[in-house]
């Protein structure tokens, strides 16, 4: 294409297109040269020349120089400097009709015809308009056909890595590797590093950058030194390693720091430091709270562990505390030797292991030491294999409790059999005595027949000497028999319900689809309904001798069914909304409630004792305190958002039957109306402060007649109730001072202390029931009816200090969840006053 001046083409477009053609030529010709250069720079910046011998470095330098020379010559031969005509041609290719070429053409025919000339000029005018609109032509920088293996990208990646993790200044150290250069130039030199143990997570230190006189490094750090230049120009003296070094002149020094001391480098640019070793302290571990048995029988032992760099593993060793064993009945014989129990401690899967609290959960229900005194010793190990043990924790090994007297007697004989095989004849004799008159003890013919079969096998084994395998076989048969007696016809229904709960839990954790969740939820509903029907049928069968008690059980069962249906509806609603964490928590509450129902069904029967009346009174006090706290919260809302409470109460009218009054909160504390506010600070009749005072006085009266005086459990219950009374008094003062936020906090403390007191009171009642004997009174006759088949009082009949009494009422769970959802909703409304938002956030953190 010939170049003519005065073309109506934008100069910028022509220049930029020309520059693009130049870039194409440079890349196509010199990409091998650039690739070799980037690879060499990356190797030098990463310091690869420092880790190989100098001969290899210079050999590689020769090869690199040849490669650079060859690639440069090849590039020069391939390079072609583009002209302006080529830029115009490239630009013309991007325009329709090739207007630039048309403008440079001449009219071939018709030059003498005026019409032809006019047509030609009109055509050139149109082409000039198109050429004036020319835009920069994009260069073709693709090199895939010339570099099919993408070597240029590999070299570029190496250069980027070197820029991130290397140093540009390392390139200059190549000059020091020439023979005689270091001596002639800057003289001998050195460099060194301190590498802490990997488990510390601390970075490596470059010694040349450590300007301070003291070098603080972890114990076990590795020090590496390199001396360059003439041998002997530098020497090392140190006292921190196990062997130490005195004027060592080897070119490479490597030692591990074990203690504090001194490190000195003598020679040009020498340095010295006082090495301060940071010791790796052994880990610490301790029991955080008392060991308890969960509803399913598993032992739950909270523990806390800490270490300066983190715990790696831990274990718990459980030994029988023979000095504390009550050597009566089958325990009078010498026990057979058994290995101590050793289990691994759970470690946090995520997060920091430097300081954490976890729960050891294991099921020892079938172990021979179940419910016997044991010593539990915890051990923790850190990354440096240091071990520490806790102080021995003395407790009765928590395990499953059997509330049916016959089941408890069978379990006791199983324990005696496992304690020593010399007890086998005695166990057979006791089991034969138990089965002498089965119609008075066994509710199920199946259980009686299984006992007889087990008894015959035990007597046959005794005739020829009981072996270890036979002992284990009889023990397992007795365990299955006790479970059958305890759970009766509930066993299959209970197992089906537990299996449905486990499958639903796994589905939520594994992200199952909505259809799978719905199917599993329906399975849980059916299994739960089957279990409740079995439970109610069993209650009716046992109610022939006491119609009044049976009626109470039936009413309680109906109430519990309503609660469970509401809980399952809530679980399904949360899962449909995608709130799996809350659904998981609600499912755990559901499982706990079902286990408590099973325990309650197995506990003692008969009329109410003084302790049970006290428990009911405290439960009522707790409900009233909850009602007062709810009313105080509504009053606080009214302060910050006047007029909103009326609309909310209208919404509650149909559900709870009255303004701000839920069934679970009725009574002295639950009937709060909007006019009974403490916001005015007046202690008039019906104010929240007066009602709080009356509730505190009622709690003081209830404390006067609590059972269990003089026992540790009873004293703990009184201490907790005393704290609750103190928190109530502080709440009363806050209400009179119109400080509703402080009052609600103190009321929460009072409710927590009340719950703790009820738990301790339940334990005191269980201990008292174990120690009492029947004396002909009505209470003694009731206890005589609950004796085991051998005429003795059963063991710990199970604490009734669960929250079962608190879980009655059709709207307790629903009401609690509604309040929590409402708090979350209001926290998200940023237009509310700042003080109200801060208080709502404190509520969410607490609950």
XYZ file of N, CA and C in Angstrom, residues 498-662:
495
model
N -35.242 -43.047 68.861
C -33.848 -42.606 68.901
C -33.206 -42.696 67.525
N -33.514 -43.768 66.797
C -32.941 -43.925 65.464
C -33.436 -42.814 64.534
N -34.704 -42.447 64.652
C -35.241 -41.359 63.833
C -34.574 -40.030 64.184
N -34.328 -39.805 65.472
C -33.642 -38.579 65.889
C -32.228 -38.524 65.336
N -31.518 -39.644 65.389
C -30.141 -39.672 64.885
C -30.101 -39.434 63.380
N -31.020 -40.053 62.638
C -31.032 -39.866 61.189
C -31.355 -38.425 60.826
N -32.282 -37.802 61.562
C -32.605 -36.406 61.288
C -31.419 -35.504 61.605
N -30.698 -35.795 62.677
C -29.509 -34.996 63.027
C -28.456 -35.099 61.930
N -28.189 -36.313 61.456
C -27.201 -36.489 60.391
C -27.639 -35.787 59.115
N -28.927 -35.820 58.817
C -29.423 -35.164 57.605
C -29.202 -33.658 57.675
N -29.457 -33.053 58.836
C -29.248 -31.612 58.975
C -27.776 -31.260 58.855
N -26.897 -32.088 59.407
C -25.462 -31.798 59.361
C -24.884 -31.998 57.966
N -25.470 -32.906 57.177
C -24.923 -33.218 55.861
C -25.615 -32.459 54.736
N -26.507 -31.539 55.082
C -27.147 -30.724 54.057
C -28.102 -31.496 53.171
N -29.013 -32.267 53.764
C -29.966 -33.039 52.978
C -30.968 -32.113 52.289
N -31.640 -32.644 51.281
C -32.633 -31.859 50.544
C -33.891 -31.679 51.387
N -34.764 -30.750 50.920
C -36.009 -30.484 51.643
C -36.903 -31.724 51.670
N -36.912 -32.489 50.579
C -37.753 -33.691 50.553
C -37.259 -34.724 51.564
N -35.949 -34.911 51.650
C -35.415 -35.867 52.618
C -35.677 -35.419 54.050
N -35.527 -34.119 54.301
C -35.804 -33.585 55.636
C -37.264 -33.820 56.009
N -38.172 -33.535 55.079
C -39.598 -33.727 55.361
C -39.923 -35.189 55.637
N -39.306 -36.095 54.871
C -39.555 -37.527 55.081
C -39.047 -37.979 56.454
N -37.848 -37.544 56.832
C -37.295 -37.922 58.132
C -38.084 -37.289 59.264
N -38.592 -36.068 59.054
C -39.393 -35.418 60.091
C -40.703 -36.174 60.308
N -41.294 -36.664 59.233
C -42.515 -37.456 59.371
C -42.229 -38.765 60.098
N -41.081 -39.368 59.797
C -40.696 -40.601 60.496
C -40.526 -40.344 61.997
N -39.929 -39.188 62.358
C -39.770 -38.852 63.769
C -41.115 -38.638 64.435
N -42.043 -37.997 63.732
C -43.383 -37.784 64.303
C -44.066 -39.126 64.594
N -43.991 -40.033 63.635
C -44.657 -41.325 63.831
C -44.011 -42.112 64.955
N -42.679 -42.114 65.006
C -41.992 -42.853 66.063
C -42.287 -42.251 67.436
N -42.340 -40.927 67.524
C -42.641 -40.277 68.800
C -44.058 -40.579 69.249
N -44.999 -40.550 68.306
C -46.385 -40.848 68.663
C -46.524 -42.298 69.130
N -45.814 -43.205 68.488
C -45.845 -44.599 68.909
C -45.277 -44.748 70.317
N -44.181 -44.035 70.579
C -43.576 -44.102 71.915
C -44.523 -43.541 72.976
N -45.183 -42.437 72.687
C -46.107 -41.845 73.666
C -47.299 -42.764 73.912
N -47.774 -43.405 72.848
C -48.885 -44.331 73.038
C -48.475 -45.495 73.930
N -47.284 -46.028 73.729
C -46.791 -47.115 74.571
C -46.629 -46.639 76.014
N -46.128 -45.423 76.179
C -45.927 -44.888 77.521
C -47.254 -44.704 78.239
N -48.252 -44.208 77.524
C -49.563 -44.007 78.135
C -50.234 -45.348 78.448
N -50.077 -46.337 77.568
C -50.660 -47.651 77.827
C -50.037 -48.287 79.066
N -48.706 -48.110 79.210
C -48.038 -48.665 80.390
C -48.505 -47.961 81.657
N -48.713 -46.637 81.572
C -49.204 -45.912 82.740
C -50.591 -46.388 83.137
N -51.440 -46.702 82.148
C -52.785 -47.193 82.469
C -52.732 -48.584 83.089
N -51.792 -49.434 82.601
C -51.676 -50.769 83.174
C -51.203 -50.718 84.619
N -50.372 -49.751 84.957
C -49.858 -49.642 86.315
C -50.763 -48.831 87.221
N -51.858 -48.322 86.693
C -52.701 -47.454 87.490
C -53.865 -48.152 88.156
N -53.957 -49.491 88.107
C -55.084 -50.198 88.708
C -55.113 -50.014 90.203
N -53.938 -49.973 90.842
C -53.891 -49.873 92.300
C -53.998 -48.461 92.790
N -53.881 -47.486 91.893
C -53.919 -46.093 92.309
C -54.514 -45.277 91.180
N -55.835 -45.183 91.127
C -56.517 -44.519 90.035
C -56.187 -43.029 89.998
N -55.998 -42.438 91.155
C -55.707 -41.005 91.211
C -54.371 -40.704 90.543
N -53.382 -41.518 90.867
C -52.053 -41.311 90.271
C -52.111 -41.538 88.781
N -52.864 -42.531 88.349
C -52.990 -42.807 86.921
C -53.622 -41.634 86.207
N -54.629 -41.014 86.844
C -55.238 -39.849 86.225
C -54.270 -38.708 86.073
N -53.447 -38.510 87.071
C -52.439 -37.462 86.965
C -51.466 -37.759 85.837
N -51.046 -39.021 85.718
C -50.118 -39.375 84.650
C -50.759 -39.140 83.284
N -52.026 -39.488 83.166
C -52.688 -39.289 81.886
C -52.788 -37.833 81.515
N -53.120 -36.983 82.501
C -53.205 -35.551 82.223
C -51.845 -34.986 81.845
N -50.796 -35.425 82.588
C -49.442 -34.965 82.287
C -48.991 -35.445 80.919
N -49.421 -36.692 80.562
C -49.028 -37.225 79.268
C -49.643 -36.408 78.146
N -50.921 -36.025 78.289
C -51.571 -35.231 77.265
C -50.876 -33.887 77.110
N -50.510 -33.289 78.255
C -49.812 -32.004 78.224
C -48.457 -32.144 77.532
N -47.781 -33.254 77.805
C -46.468 -33.469 77.196
C -46.599 -33.682 75.694
N -47.641 -34.354 75.254
C -47.843 -34.548 73.820
C -48.018 -33.208 73.118
N -48.761 -32.295 73.724
C -48.923 -30.969 73.122
C -47.586 -30.259 73.011
N -46.792 -30.344 74.072
C -45.468 -29.704 74.035
C -44.604 -30.297 72.932
N -44.618 -31.638 72.829
C -43.764 -32.286 71.840
C -44.212 -31.960 70.419
N -45.503 -31.922 70.182
C -45.984 -31.566 68.849
C -45.582 -30.137 68.495
N -45.687 -29.228 69.477
C -45.259 -27.845 69.219
C -43.767 -27.778 68.930
N -42.970 -28.566 69.656
C -41.525 -28.558 69.427
C -41.191 -29.110 68.043
N -41.859 -30.188 67.633
C -41.578 -30.748 66.313
C -42.022 -29.797 65.199
N -43.151 -29.105 65.411
C -43.560 -28.099 64.427
C -42.509 -27.010 64.298
N -41.959 -26.609 65.443
C -40.943 -25.561 65.419
C -39.659 -26.042 64.725
N -39.258 -27.279 64.979
C -38.067 -27.829 64.314
C -38.254 -27.838 62.807
N -39.405 -28.305 62.342
C -39.651 -28.350 60.911
C -39.690 -26.949 60.315
N -40.269 -25.996 61.040
C -40.318 -24.617 60.548
C -38.909 -24.032 60.400
N -38.056 -24.273 61.387
C -36.684 -23.761 61.324
C -35.921 -24.389 60.161
N -36.111 -25.695 59.935
C -35.414 -26.344 58.828
C -35.900 -25.811 57.486
N -37.205 -25.550 57.356
C -37.726 -25.012 56.109
C -37.186 -23.614 55.841
N -36.889 -22.866 56.903
C -36.332 -21.522 56.755
C -34.822 -21.541 56.565
N -34.188 -22.722 56.623
C -32.755 -22.818 56.449
C -31.950 -22.494 57.684
N -32.591 -22.379 58.843
C -31.883 -22.048 60.090
C -31.502 -23.356 60.786
N -30.508 -24.040 60.194
C -30.166 -25.385 60.643
C -29.541 -25.392 62.038
N -28.778 -24.355 62.389
C -28.163 -24.321 63.716
C -29.227 -24.274 64.803
N -30.244 -23.423 64.608
C -31.316 -23.348 65.592
C -32.146 -24.625 65.591
N -32.342 -25.210 64.418
C -33.089 -26.468 64.359
C -32.355 -27.575 65.093
N -31.016 -27.606 64.963
C -30.220 -28.609 65.672
C -30.357 -28.433 67.176
N -30.319 -27.179 67.641
C -30.462 -26.924 69.078
C -31.848 -27.341 69.566
N -32.877 -27.033 68.776
C -34.229 -27.430 69.167
C -34.382 -28.943 69.202
N -33.731 -29.647 68.262
C -33.796 -31.112 68.267
C -33.104 -31.681 69.501
N -31.996 -31.074 69.929
C -31.329 -31.523 71.152
C -32.232 -31.324 72.363
N -32.957 -30.190 72.415
C -33.905 -29.978 73.510
C -35.012 -31.031 73.479
N -35.446 -31.368 72.274
C -36.482 -32.396 72.133
C -35.976 -33.748 72.643
N -34.746 -34.106 72.273
C -34.181 -35.371 72.740
C -34.055 -35.388 74.253
N -33.610 -34.262 74.831
C -33.463 -34.204 76.287
C -34.818 -34.350 76.967
N -35.841 -33.744 76.413
C -37.172 -33.832 77.016
C -37.704 -35.261 76.960
N -37.460 -35.966 75.848
C -37.920 -37.341 75.743
C -37.178 -38.243 76.728
N -35.872 -38.014 76.910
C -35.126 -38.811 77.884
C -35.620 -38.530 79.297
N -35.898 -37.257 79.594
C -36.414 -36.924 80.924
C -37.776 -37.563 81.164
N -38.584 -37.646 80.114
C -39.894 -38.284 80.259
C -39.727 -39.767 80.585
N -38.732 -40.408 79.932
C -38.502 -41.825 80.218
C -38.029 -42.015 81.656
N -37.120 -41.122 82.099
C -36.633 -41.222 83.474
C -37.752 -40.979 84.461
N -38.603 -39.972 84.161
C -39.705 -39.666 85.062
C -40.672 -40.834 85.145
N -40.907 -41.504 84.000
C -41.820 -42.659 83.993
C -41.266 -43.789 84.852
N -39.911 -43.913 84.934
C -39.325 -44.998 85.693
C -39.107 -44.691 87.142
N -39.289 -43.406 87.539
C -39.021 -43.057 88.914
C -40.160 -43.495 89.824
N -39.960 -43.237 91.098
C -40.881 -43.715 92.117
C -42.300 -43.258 91.922
N -43.220 -44.013 92.430
C -44.623 -43.702 92.378
C -45.093 -43.403 93.799
N -46.376 -43.118 93.926
C -46.926 -42.868 95.242
C -47.234 -41.419 95.445
N -47.699 -41.073 96.643
C -48.124 -39.723 96.960
C -46.973 -38.777 97.051
N -47.301 -37.484 97.179
C -46.290 -36.457 97.247
C -45.691 -36.411 98.641
N -44.359 -36.289 98.683
C -43.667 -36.117 99.949
C -43.453 -34.635 100.199
N -42.870 -34.344 101.347
C -42.575 -32.956 101.681
C -41.615 -32.341 100.672
N -40.609 -33.134 100.251
C -39.655 -32.624 99.271
C -40.309 -32.333 97.936
N -41.243 -33.206 97.505
C -41.920 -32.967 96.241
C -42.788 -31.719 96.311
N -43.418 -31.492 97.437
C -44.200 -30.270 97.591
C -43.302 -29.046 97.523
N -42.108 -29.141 98.139
C -41.164 -28.020 98.069
C -40.722 -27.783 96.635
N -40.489 -28.874 95.893
C -40.096 -28.719 94.494
C -41.192 -28.030 93.690
N -42.446 -28.413 93.918
C -43.541 -27.779 93.189
C -43.658 -26.307 93.557
N -43.460 -25.998 94.839
C -43.511 -24.593 95.254
C -42.410 -23.774 94.594
N -41.199 -24.313 94.525
C -40.097 -23.590 93.875
C -40.347 -23.452 92.381
N -40.934 -24.495 91.768
C -41.251 -24.394 90.347
C -42.257 -23.286 90.096
N -43.257 -23.166 90.975
C -44.230 -22.091 90.835
C -43.564 -20.735 91.027
N -42.645 -20.650 91.986
C -41.920 -19.394 92.192
C -41.111 -19.032 90.953
N -40.486 -20.017 90.340
C -39.714 -19.759 89.129
C -40.609 -19.272 88.004
N -41.785 -19.866 87.853
C -42.702 -19.408 86.806
C -43.153 -17.977 87.062
N -43.428 -17.660 88.324
C -43.851 -16.293 88.636
C -42.720 -15.302 88.396
N -41.494 -15.702 88.711
C -40.358 -14.816 88.449
C -40.178 -14.607 86.948
N -40.419 -15.640 86.164
C -40.352 -15.495 84.715
C -41.417 -14.529 84.223
N -42.617 -14.618 84.812
C -43.672 -13.691 84.434
C -43.310 -12.252 84.750
N -42.730 -12.020 85.927
C -42.299 -10.663 86.278
C -41.234 -10.157 85.302
N -40.295 -11.012 84.946
C -39.244 -10.611 84.013
C -39.828 -10.269 82.647
N -40.816 -11.044 82.183
C -41.452 -10.734 80.907
C -42.167 -9.389 80.961
N -42.853 -9.129 82.076
C -43.567 -7.857 82.193
C -42.590 -6.686 82.232
N -41.467 -6.861 82.939
C -40.462 -5.800 82.975
C -39.898 -5.551 81.582
N -39.722 -6.600 80.807
C -39.225 -6.431 79.445
C -40.246 -5.692 78.585
N -41.529 -6.009 78.740
C -42.557 -5.280 77.979
C -42.594 -3.814 78.376
N -42.431 -3.534 79.665
C -42.404 -2.135 80.105
C -41.198 -1.405 79.530
N -40.052 -2.110 79.429
C -38.871 -1.482 78.836
C -39.104 -1.181 77.361
N -39.768 -2.082 76.665
C -40.108 -1.810 75.270
C -41.019 -0.598 75.155
N -41.972 -0.486 76.053
C -42.916 0.629 76.015
C -42.201 1.958 76.238
N -41.147 1.954 77.062
C -40.399 3.185 77.305
C -39.749 3.709 76.034
N -39.149 2.789 75.243
C -38.408 3.207 74.061
C -39.290 3.289 72.816
N -40.435 2.636 72.834
C -41.308 2.622 71.667
C -42.755 2.745 72.119
N -43.158 3.918 72.591
C -44.524 4.078 73.118
C -45.552 3.774 72.048
N -46.623 3.114 72.466
C -47.719 2.808 71.565
C -47.573 1.500 70.828
N -46.330 0.974 70.776
C -46.127 -0.290 70.045
C -46.628 -1.472 70.825
N -46.649 -1.357 72.175
C -47.011 -2.510 73.005
C -48.453 -2.912 72.792
N -49.325 -1.917 72.550
C -50.745 -2.242 72.403
C -50.980 -3.127 71.197
N -50.307 -2.769 70.082
C -50.478 -3.599 68.901
C -49.948 -4.993 69.086
N -48.819 -5.107 69.808
C -48.254 -6.432 70.039
C -49.149 -7.247 70.949
N -49.749 -6.580 71.937
C -50.626 -7.324 72.851
C -51.874 -7.794 72.134
N -52.322 -6.991 71.168
C -53.482 -7.461 70.412
C -53.147 -8.726 69.640
N -51.898 -8.771 69.172
C -51.494 -9.985 68.474
C -51.414 -11.170 69.386
N -51.162 -10.947 70.693
C -51.059 -12.051 71.644
C -52.406 -12.437 72.223
N -53.421 -11.649 71.944
C -54.710 -11.890 72.596
C -55.255 -13.264 72.269
N -55.249 -13.605 71.002
C -55.842 -14.883 70.644
C -55.006 -16.069 71.036
N -53.696 -15.887 71.192
C -52.838 -17.034 71.465
C -52.765 -17.337 72.947
N -52.586 -16.317 73.759
C -52.364 -16.547 75.173
C -53.538 -16.160 76.047
N -54.580 -15.643 75.455
C -55.791 -15.417 76.211
C -55.817 -14.140 77.001
N -54.979 -13.197 76.780
C -55.020 -11.945 77.530
C -53.812 -11.110 77.239
N -53.897 -9.866 77.598
C -52.802 -8.956 77.308
C -51.579 -9.328 78.092
N -50.507 -9.702 77.372
C -49.236 -10.001 78.011
C -49.318 -11.109 79.027
N -50.229 -12.049 78.881
C -50.372 -13.079 79.906
C -50.369 -14.433 79.228
N -49.257 -15.165 79.385
C -49.193 -16.533 78.882
C -49.586 -17.500 79.981
